[in-house]
PDB file of C-alpha atoms in Angstrom:
ATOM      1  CA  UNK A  16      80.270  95.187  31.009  1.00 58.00           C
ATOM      2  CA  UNK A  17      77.154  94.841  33.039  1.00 64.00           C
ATOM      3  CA  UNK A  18      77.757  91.120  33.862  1.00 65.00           C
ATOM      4  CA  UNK A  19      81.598  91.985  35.356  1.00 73.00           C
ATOM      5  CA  UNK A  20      80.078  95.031  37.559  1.00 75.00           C
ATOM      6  CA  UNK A  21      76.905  92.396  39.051  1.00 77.00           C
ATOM      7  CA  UNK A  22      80.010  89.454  39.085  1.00 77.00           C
ATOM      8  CA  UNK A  23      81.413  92.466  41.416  1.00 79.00           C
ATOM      9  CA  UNK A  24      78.982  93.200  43.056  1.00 78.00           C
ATOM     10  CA  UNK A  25      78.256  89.981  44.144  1.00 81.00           C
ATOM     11  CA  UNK A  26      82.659  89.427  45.349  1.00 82.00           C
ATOM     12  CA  UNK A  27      81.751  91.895  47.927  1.00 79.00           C
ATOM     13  CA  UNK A  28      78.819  91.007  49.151  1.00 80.00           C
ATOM     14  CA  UNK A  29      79.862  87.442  49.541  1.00 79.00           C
ATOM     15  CA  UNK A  30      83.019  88.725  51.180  1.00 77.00           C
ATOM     16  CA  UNK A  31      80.753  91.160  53.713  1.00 73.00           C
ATOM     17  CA  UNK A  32      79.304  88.720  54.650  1.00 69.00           C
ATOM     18  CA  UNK A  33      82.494  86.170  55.352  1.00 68.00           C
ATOM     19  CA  UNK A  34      83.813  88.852  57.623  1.00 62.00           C
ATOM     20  CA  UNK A  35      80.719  89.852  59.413  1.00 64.00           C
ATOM     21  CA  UNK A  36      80.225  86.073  59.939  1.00 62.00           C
ATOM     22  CA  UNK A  37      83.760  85.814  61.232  1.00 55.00           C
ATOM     23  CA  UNK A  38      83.157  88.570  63.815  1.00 57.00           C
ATOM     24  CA  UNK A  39      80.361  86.859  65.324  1.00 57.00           C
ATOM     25  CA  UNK A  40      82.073  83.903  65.811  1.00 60.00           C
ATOM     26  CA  UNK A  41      83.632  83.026  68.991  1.00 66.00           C
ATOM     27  CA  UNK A  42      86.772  81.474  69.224  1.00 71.00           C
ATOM     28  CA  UNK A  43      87.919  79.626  72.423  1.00 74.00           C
ATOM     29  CA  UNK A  44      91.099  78.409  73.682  1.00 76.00           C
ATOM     30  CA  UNK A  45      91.387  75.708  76.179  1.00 79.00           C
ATOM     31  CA  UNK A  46      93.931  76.742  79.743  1.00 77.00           C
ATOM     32  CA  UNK A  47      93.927  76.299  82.850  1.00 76.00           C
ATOM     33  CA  UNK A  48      92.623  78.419  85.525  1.00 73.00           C
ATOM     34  CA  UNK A  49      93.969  77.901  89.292  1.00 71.00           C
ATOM     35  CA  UNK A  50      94.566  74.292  88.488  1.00 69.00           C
ATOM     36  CA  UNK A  51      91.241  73.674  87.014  1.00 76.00           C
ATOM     37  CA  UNK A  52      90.209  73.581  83.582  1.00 81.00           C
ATOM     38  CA  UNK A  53      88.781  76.171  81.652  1.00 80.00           C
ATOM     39  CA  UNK A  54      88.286  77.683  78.033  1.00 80.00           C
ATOM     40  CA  UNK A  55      89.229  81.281  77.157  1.00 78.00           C
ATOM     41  CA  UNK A  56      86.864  83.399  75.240  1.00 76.00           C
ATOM     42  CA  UNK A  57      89.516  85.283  72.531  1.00 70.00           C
ATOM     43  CA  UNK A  58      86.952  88.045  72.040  1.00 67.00           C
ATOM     44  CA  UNK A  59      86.350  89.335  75.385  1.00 72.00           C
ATOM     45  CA  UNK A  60      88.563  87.613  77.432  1.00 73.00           C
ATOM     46  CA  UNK A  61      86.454  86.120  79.618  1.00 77.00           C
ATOM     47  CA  UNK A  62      87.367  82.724  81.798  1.00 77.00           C
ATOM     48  CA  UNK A  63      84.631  79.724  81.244  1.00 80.00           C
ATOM     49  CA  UNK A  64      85.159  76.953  83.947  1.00 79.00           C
ATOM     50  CA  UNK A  65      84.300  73.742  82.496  1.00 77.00           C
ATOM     51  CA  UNK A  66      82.324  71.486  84.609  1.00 66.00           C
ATOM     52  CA  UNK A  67      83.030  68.103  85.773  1.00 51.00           C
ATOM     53  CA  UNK A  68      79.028  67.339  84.580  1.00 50.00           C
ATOM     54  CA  UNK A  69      79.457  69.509  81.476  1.00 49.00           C
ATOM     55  CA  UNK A  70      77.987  72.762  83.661  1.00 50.00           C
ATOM     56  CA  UNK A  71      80.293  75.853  82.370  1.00 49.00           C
ATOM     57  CA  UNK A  72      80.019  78.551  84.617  1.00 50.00           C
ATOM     58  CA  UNK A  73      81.345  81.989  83.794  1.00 52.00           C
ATOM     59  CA  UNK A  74      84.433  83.275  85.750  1.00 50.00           C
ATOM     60  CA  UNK A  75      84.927  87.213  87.227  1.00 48.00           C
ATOM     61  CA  UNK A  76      88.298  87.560  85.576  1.00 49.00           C
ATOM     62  CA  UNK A  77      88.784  90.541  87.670  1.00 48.00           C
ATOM     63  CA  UNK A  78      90.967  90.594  90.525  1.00 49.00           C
ATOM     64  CA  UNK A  79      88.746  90.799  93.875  1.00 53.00           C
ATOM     65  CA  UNK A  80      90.519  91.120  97.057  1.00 56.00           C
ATOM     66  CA  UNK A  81      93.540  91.681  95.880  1.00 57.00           C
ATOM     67  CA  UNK A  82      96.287  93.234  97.638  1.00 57.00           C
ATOM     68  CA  UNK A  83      97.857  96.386  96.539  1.00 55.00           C
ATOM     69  CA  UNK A  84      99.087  98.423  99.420  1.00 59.00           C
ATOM     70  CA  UNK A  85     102.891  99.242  99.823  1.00 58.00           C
ATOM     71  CA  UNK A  86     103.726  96.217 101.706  1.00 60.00           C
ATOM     72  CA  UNK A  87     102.310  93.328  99.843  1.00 63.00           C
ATOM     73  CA  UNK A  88     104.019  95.378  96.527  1.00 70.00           C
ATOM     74  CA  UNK A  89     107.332  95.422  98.218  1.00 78.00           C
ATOM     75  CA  UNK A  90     107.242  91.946  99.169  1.00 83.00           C
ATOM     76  CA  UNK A  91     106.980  88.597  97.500  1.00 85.00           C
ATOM     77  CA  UNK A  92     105.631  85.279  99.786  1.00 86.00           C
ATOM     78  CA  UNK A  93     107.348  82.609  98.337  1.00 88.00           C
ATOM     79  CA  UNK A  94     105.178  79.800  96.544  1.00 89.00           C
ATOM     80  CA  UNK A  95     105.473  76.098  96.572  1.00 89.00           C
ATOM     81  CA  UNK A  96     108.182  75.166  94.016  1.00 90.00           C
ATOM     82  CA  UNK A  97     109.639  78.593  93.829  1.00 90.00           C
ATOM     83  CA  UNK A  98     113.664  79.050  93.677  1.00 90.00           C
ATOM     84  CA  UNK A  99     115.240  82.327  94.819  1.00 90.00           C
ATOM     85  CA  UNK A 100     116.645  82.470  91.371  1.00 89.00           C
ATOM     86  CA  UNK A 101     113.274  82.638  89.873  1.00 88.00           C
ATOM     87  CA  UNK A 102     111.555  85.124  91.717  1.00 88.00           C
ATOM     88  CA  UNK A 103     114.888  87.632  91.517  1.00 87.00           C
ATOM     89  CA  UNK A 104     114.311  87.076  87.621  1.00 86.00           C
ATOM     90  CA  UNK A 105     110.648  87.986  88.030  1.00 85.00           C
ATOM     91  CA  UNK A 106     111.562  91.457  89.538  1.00 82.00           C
ATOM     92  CA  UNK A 107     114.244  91.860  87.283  1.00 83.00           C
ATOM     93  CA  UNK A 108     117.317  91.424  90.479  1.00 84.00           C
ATOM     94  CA  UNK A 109     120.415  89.959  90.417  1.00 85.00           C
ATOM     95  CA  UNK A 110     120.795  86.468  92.729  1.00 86.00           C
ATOM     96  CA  UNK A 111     123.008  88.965  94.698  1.00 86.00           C
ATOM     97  CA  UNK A 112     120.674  91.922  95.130  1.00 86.00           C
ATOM     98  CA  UNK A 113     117.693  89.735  96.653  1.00 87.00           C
ATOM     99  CA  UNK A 114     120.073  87.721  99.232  1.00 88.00           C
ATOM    100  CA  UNK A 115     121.506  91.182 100.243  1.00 86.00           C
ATOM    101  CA  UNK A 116     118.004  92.724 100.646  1.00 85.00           C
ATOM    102  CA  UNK A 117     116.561  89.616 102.241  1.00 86.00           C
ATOM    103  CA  UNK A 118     120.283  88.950 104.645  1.00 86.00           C
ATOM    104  CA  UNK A 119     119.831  85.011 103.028  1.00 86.00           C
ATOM    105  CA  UNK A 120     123.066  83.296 103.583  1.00 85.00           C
ATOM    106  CA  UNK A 121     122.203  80.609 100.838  1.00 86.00           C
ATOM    107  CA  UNK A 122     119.649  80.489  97.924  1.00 86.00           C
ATOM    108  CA  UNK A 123     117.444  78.133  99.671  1.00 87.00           C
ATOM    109  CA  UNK A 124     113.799  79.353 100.100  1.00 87.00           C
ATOM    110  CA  UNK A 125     110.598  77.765 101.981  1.00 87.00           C
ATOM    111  CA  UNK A 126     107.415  78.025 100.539  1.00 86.00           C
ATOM    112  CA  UNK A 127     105.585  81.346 102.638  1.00 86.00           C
ATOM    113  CA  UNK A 128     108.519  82.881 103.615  1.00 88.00           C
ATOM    114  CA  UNK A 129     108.187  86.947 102.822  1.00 86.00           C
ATOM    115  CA  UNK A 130     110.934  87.856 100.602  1.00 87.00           C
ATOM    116  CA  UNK A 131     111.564  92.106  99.915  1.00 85.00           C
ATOM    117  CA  UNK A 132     111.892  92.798  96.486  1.00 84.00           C
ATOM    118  CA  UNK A 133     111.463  96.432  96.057  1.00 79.00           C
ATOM    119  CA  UNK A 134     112.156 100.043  97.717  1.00 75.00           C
ATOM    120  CA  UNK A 135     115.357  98.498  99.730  1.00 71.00           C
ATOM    121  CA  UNK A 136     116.171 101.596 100.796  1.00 67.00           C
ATOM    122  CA  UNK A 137     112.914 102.480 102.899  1.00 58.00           C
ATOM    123  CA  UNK A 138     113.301  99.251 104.545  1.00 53.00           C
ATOM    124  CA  UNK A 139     111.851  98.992 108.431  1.00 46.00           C
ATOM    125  CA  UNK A 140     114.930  98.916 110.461  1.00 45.00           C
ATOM    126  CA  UNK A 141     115.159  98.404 113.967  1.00 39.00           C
ATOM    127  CA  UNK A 142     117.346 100.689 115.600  1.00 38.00           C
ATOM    128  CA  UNK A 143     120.491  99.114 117.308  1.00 43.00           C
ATOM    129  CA  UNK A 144     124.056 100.352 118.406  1.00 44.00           C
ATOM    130  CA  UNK A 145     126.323 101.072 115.336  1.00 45.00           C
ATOM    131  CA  UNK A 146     128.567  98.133 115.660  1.00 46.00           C
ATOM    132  CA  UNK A 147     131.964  98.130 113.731  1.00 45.00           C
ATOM    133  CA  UNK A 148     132.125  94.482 112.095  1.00 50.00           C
ATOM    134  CA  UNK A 149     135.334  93.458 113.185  1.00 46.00           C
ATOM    135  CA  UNK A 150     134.374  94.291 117.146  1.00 41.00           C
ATOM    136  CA  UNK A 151     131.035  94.265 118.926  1.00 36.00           C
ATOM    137  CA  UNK A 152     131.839  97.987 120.295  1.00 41.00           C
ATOM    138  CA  UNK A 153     129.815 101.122 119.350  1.00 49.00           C
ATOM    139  CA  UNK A 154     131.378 102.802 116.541  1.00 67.00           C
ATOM    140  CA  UNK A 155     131.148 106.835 115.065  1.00 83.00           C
ATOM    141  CA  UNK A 156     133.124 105.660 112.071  1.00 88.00           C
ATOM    142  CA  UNK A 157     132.332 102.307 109.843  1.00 89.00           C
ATOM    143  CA  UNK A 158     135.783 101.325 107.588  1.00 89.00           C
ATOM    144  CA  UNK A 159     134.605  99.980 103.952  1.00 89.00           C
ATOM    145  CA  UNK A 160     135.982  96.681 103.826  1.00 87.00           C
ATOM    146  CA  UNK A 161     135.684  94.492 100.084  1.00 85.00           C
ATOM    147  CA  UNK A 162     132.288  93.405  98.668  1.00 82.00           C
ATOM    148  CA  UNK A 163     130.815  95.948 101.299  1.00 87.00           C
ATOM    149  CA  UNK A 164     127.533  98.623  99.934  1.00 86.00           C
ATOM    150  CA  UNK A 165     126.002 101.441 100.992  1.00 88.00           C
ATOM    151  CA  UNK A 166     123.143  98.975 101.576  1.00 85.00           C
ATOM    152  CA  UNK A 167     124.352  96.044 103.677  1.00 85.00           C
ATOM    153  CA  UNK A 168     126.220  99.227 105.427  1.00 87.00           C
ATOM    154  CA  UNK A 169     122.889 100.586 106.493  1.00 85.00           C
ATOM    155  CA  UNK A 170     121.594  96.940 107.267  1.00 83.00           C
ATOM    156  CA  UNK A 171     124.683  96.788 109.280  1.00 83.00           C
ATOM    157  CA  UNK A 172     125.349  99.791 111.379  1.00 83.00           C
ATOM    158  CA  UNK A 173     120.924 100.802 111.609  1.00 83.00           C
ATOM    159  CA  UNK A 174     121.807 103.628 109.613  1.00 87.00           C
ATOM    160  CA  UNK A 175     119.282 104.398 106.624  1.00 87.00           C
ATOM    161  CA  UNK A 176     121.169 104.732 102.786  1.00 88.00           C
ATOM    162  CA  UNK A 177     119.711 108.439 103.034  1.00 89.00           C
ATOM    163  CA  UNK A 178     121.309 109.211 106.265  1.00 90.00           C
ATOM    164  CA  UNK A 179     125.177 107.764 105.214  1.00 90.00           C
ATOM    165  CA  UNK A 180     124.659 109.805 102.403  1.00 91.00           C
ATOM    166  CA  UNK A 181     123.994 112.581 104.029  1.00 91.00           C
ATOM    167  CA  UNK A 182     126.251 112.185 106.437  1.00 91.00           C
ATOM    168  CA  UNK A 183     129.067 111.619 104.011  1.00 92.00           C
ATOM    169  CA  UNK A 184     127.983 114.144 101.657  1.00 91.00           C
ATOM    170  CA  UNK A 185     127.767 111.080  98.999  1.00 90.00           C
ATOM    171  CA  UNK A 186     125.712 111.964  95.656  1.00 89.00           C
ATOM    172  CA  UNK A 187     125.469 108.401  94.508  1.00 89.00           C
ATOM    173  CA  UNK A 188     126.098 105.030  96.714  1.00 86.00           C
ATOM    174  CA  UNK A 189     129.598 104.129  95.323  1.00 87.00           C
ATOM    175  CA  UNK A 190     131.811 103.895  97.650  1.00 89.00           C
ATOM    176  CA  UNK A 191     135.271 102.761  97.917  1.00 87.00           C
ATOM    177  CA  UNK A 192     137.145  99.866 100.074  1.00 86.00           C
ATOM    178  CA  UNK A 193     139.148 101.661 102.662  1.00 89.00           C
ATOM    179  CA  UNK A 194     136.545 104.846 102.362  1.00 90.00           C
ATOM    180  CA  UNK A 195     135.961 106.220 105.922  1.00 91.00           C
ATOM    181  CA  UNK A 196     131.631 106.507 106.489  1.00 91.00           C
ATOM    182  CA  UNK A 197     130.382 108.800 108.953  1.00 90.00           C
ATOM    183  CA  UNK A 198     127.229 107.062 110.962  1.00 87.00           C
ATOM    184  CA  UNK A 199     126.487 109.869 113.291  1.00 82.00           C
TER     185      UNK A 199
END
């Protein structure tokens, strides 16, 4: 009886000491970092630039000068490679929603070009005469033709989403084709 409890005894203190010998080890894992390479420390997360002479150096994985006001978050400057299809699946749009917001004819994107990708609605616009689409004369009244939303409307005419509705006493943005929209 004596022997099994020291035989015990001994199991856990072997297997303390396993686990305490697996915490202090680090584990790395070998990535890239901006194009250069690097290890990963699994533990604390911290970047390790590996050296062309061997020299590691330890990387601030914080982000330092970063961006974060309304405008950069709104907007996305496209990167070398980049297709329009990719970045609308990286804010979670449809093909169709980003070449509405952006007024892109194609899909074809050049590397810096600022794309919106969020708040559409509180977009800048430049005021200019509310023009009916079929004729270049001012217009009180804009006639919803097919395809047509309360967006590219307000892109349109220089009226803001908020406004039409307002105007139109609308609670949501559907609209209908043939639907009569108030712009002042």
């Amino acid at each position: 009886m004596r022997k099994n409890c020291k035989f015990n005894v001994f199991i856990v203190f072997v297997l303390v000491c396993v686990c305490l010998q697996a915490q202090t080890r680090t584990s790395y894992k070998d990535v890239l970092l901006n194009g250069k390479p690097a290890r990963l420390n699994l533990a604390t997360g911290e970047f390790t630039l590996v050296g062309s002479k061997g020299q590691d150096s330890i990387v601030d994985a914080k982000l330092k000068n970063k961006d974060f006001s309304l405008e950069s978050l709104n907007y996305h400057v496209v990167a070398s490679g980049e297709k329009l299809l990719d970045i609308a699946n990286q804010y979670g749009l449809s093909l169709q929603e980003i070449k509405v917001a952006n007024q892109l004819k194609t899909t074809l994107v050049q590397p810096g070009q600022k794309l919106r990708v969020r708040n559409f609605e509180q977009q800048n616009q430049v005021e200019t005469p509310k023009l009916s689409p079929e004729k270049n004369i001012k217009s009180d009244v804009w006639v919803v033709k097919p395809g047509e939303t309360l967006y590219r409307i307000s892109v349109n005419s220089g009226v803001s989403v908020k406004e039409l509705k307002r105007l139109n006493n609308l609670k949501d943005n559907n609209i209908l084709v043939g639907q009569k929209l108030k712009l002042n």
